[in-house]
PDB file of C-alpha atoms in Angstrom:
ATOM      1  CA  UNK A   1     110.976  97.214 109.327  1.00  0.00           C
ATOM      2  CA  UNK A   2     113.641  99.900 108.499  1.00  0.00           C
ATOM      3  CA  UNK A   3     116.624  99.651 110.601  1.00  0.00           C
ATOM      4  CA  UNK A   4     115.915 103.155 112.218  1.00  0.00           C
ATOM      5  CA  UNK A   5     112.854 101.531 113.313  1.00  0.00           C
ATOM      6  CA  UNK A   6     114.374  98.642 114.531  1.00  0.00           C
ATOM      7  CA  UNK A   7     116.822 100.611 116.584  1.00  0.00           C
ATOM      8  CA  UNK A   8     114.207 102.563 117.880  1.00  0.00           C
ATOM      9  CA  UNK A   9     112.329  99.877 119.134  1.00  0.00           C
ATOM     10  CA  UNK A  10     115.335  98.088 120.750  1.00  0.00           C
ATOM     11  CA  UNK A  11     115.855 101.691 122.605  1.00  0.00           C
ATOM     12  CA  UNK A  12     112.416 101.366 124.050  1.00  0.00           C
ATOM     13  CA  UNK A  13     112.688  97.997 124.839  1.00  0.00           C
ATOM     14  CA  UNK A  14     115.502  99.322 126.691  1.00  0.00           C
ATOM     15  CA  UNK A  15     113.346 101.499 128.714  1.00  0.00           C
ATOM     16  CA  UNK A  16     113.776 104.781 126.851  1.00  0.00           C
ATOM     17  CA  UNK A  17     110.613 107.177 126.475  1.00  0.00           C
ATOM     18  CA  UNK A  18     109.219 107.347 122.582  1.00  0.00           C
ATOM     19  CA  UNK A  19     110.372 110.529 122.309  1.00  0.00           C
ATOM     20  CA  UNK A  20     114.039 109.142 123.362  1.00  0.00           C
ATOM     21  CA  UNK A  21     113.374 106.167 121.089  1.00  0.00           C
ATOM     22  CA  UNK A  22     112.998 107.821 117.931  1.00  0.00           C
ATOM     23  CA  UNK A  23     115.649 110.719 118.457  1.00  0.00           C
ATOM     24  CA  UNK A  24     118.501 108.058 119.901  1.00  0.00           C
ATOM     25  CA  UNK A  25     118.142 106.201 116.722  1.00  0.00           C
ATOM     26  CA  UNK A  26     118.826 109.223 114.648  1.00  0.00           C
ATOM     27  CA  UNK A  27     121.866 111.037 116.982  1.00  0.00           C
ATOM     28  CA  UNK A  28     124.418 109.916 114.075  1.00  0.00           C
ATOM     29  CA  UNK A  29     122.728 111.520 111.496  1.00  0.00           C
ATOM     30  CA  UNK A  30     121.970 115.031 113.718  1.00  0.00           C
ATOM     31  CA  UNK A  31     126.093 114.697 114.549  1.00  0.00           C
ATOM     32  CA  UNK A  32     124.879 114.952 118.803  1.00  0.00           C
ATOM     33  CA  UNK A  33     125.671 112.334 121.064  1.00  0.00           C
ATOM     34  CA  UNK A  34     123.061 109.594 121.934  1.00  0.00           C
ATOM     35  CA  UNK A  35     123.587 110.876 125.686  1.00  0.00           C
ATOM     36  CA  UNK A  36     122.912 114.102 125.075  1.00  0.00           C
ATOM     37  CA  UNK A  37     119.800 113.894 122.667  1.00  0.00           C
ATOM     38  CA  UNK A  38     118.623 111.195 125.405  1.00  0.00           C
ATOM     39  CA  UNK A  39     118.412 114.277 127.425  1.00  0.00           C
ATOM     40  CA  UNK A  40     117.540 116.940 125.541  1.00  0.00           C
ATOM     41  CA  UNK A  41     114.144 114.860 124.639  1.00  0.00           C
ATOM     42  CA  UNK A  42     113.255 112.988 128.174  1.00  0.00           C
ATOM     43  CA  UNK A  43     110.716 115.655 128.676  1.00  0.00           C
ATOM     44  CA  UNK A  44     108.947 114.838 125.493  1.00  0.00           C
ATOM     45  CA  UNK A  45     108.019 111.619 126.957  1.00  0.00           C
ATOM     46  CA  UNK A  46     104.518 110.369 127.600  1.00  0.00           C
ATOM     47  CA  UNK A  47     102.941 113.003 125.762  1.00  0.00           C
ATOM     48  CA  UNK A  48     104.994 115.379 127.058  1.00  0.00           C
ATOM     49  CA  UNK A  49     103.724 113.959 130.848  1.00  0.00           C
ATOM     50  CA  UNK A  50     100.218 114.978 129.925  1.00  0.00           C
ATOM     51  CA  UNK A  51      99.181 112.662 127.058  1.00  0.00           C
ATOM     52  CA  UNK A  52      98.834 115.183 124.665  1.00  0.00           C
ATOM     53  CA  UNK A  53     101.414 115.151 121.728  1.00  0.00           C
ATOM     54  CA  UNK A  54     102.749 111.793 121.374  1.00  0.00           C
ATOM     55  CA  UNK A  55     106.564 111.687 122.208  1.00  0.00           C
ATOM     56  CA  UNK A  56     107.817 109.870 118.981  1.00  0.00           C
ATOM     57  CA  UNK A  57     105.284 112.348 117.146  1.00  0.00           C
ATOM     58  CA  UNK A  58     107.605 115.597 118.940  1.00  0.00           C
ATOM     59  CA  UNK A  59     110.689 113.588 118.155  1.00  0.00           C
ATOM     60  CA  UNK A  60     109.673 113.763 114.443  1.00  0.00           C
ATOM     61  CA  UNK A  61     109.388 117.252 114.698  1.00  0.00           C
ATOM     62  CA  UNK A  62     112.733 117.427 116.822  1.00  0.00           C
ATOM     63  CA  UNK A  63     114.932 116.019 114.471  1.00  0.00           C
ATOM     64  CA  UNK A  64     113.327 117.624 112.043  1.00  0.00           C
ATOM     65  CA  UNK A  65     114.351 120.700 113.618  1.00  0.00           C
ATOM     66  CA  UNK A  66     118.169 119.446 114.255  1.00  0.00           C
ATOM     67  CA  UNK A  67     118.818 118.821 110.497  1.00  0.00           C
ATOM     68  CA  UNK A  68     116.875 121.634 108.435  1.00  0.00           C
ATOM     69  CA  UNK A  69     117.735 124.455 111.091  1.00  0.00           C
ATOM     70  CA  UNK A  70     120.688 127.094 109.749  1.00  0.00           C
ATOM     71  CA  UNK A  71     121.253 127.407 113.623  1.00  0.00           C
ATOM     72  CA  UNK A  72     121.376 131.609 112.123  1.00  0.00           C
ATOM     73  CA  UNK A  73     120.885 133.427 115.838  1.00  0.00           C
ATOM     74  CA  UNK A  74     120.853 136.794 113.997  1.00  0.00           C
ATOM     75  CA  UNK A  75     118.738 136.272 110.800  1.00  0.00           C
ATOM     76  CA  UNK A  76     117.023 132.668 111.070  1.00  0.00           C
ATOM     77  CA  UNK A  77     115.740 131.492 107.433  1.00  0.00           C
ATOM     78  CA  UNK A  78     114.852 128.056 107.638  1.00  0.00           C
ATOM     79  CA  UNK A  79     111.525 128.057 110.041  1.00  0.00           C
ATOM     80  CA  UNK A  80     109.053 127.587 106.762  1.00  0.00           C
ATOM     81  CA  UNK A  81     110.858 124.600 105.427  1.00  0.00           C
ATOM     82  CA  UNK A  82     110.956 123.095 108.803  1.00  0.00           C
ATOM     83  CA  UNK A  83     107.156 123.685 109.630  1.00  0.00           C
ATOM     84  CA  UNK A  84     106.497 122.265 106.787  1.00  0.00           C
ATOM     85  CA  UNK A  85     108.274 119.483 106.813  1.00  0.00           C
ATOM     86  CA  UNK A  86     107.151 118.957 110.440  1.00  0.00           C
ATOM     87  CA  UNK A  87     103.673 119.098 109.332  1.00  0.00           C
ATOM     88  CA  UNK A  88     104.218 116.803 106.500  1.00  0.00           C
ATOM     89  CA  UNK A  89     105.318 113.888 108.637  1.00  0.00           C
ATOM     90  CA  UNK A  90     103.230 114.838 111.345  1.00  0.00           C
ATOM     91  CA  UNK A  91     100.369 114.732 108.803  1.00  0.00           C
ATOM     92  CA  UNK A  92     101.701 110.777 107.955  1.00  0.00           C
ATOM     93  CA  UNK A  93     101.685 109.571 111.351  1.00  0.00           C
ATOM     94  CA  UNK A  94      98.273 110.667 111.788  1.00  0.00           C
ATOM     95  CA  UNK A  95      97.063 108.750 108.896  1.00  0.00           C
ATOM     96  CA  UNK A  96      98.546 106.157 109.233  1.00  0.00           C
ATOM     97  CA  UNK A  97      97.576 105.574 113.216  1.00  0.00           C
ATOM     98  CA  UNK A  98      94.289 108.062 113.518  1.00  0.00           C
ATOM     99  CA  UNK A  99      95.718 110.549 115.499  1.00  0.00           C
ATOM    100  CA  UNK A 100      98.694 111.683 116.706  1.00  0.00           C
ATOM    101  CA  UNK A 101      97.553 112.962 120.082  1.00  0.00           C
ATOM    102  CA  UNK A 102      99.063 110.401 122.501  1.00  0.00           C
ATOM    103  CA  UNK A 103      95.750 109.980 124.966  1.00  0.00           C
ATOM    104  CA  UNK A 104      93.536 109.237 121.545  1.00  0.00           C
ATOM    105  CA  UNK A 105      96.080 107.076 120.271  1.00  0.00           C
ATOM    106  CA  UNK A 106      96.150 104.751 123.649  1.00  0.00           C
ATOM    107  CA  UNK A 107      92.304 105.403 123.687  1.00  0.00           C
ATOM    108  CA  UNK A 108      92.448 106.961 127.384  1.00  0.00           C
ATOM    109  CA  UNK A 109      88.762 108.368 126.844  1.00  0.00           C
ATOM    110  CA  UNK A 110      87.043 105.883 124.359  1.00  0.00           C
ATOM    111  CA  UNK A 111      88.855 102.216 125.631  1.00  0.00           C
ATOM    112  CA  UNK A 112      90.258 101.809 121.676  1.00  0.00           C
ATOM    113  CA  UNK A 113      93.756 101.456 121.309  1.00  0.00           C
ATOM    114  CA  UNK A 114      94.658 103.025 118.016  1.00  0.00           C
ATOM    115  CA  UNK A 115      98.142 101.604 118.237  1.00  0.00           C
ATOM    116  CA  UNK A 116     101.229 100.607 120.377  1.00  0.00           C
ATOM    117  CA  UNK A 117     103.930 102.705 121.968  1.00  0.00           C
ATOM    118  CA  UNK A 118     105.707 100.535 120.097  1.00  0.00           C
ATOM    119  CA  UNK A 119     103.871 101.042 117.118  1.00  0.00           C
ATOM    120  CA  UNK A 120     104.527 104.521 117.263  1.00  0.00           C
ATOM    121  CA  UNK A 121     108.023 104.545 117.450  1.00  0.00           C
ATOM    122  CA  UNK A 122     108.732 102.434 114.411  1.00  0.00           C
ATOM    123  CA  UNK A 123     106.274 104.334 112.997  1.00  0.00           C
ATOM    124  CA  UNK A 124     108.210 107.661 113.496  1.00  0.00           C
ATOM    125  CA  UNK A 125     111.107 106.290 113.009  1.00  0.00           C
ATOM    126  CA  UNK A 126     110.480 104.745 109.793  1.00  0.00           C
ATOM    127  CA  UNK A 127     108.932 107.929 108.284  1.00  0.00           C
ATOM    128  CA  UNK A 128     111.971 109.948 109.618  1.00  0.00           C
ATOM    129  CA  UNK A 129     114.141 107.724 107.861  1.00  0.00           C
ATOM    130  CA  UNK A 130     112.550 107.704 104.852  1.00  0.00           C
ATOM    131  CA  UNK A 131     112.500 111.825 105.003  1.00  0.00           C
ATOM    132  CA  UNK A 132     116.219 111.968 105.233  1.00  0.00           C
ATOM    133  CA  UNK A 133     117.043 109.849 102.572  1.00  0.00           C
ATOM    134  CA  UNK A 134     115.362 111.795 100.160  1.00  0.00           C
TER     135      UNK A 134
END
């Protein structure tokens, strides 16, 4: 396991949403503190508290976000790279764990567990890692 994905398992161990997982491991790299990208991604959680996008799946796209942004407020340039490198990861996760919709991947409707929260988080994790280091 990549030690992003170990951290961001220890942080849900420690009771921290996916979303929060993934994004805490990272707040180094994205030069934020872990407090305040703990907050900024609590409401990510849980599918963003309807199942639907699964929270270490938004903190992908999150960080993402954080590093490839030019932060330009008059002339922003860098939304095309950042979609697609969203979508690229995004497209990952979902092969690698059949969806990336959090009520299909805890099998809410069909009683098949695709994979763990857990499982989720290190998976995120691991692919964000291996996205900044190239």
């Amino acid at each position: 396991m990549s030690s992003k994905a170990v951290k961001a398992v220890e942080n849900h161990h420690k009771g921290y949403n996916c979303a929060q997982s993934v994004a805490c491991a990272f707040a180094e790299e994205l030069k934020m503190s872990e407090k305040d990208v703990f907050r900024i991604m609590e409401g990510f959680g849980f599918g963003m508290g309807c199942m639907g996008t699964c929270g270490a799946v938004s903190a992908m796209a999150a960080v993402v976000g954080m590093k490839e942004s030019d932060g330009n407020l008059d002339g922003p340039s860098t939304k095309k790279n950042c979609y697609r490198s969203a979508k690229a990861l995004i497209g990952e996760f979902e092969e690698m764990n059949g969806s990336f919709i959090c009520r299909e991947i805890k099998g809410v409707d069909t009683g098949k567990v695709l994979r763990s929260c857990d499982g989720c988080v290190e998976d995120a994790a691991a692919l964000l890692e291996k996205y900044l280091s190239e």
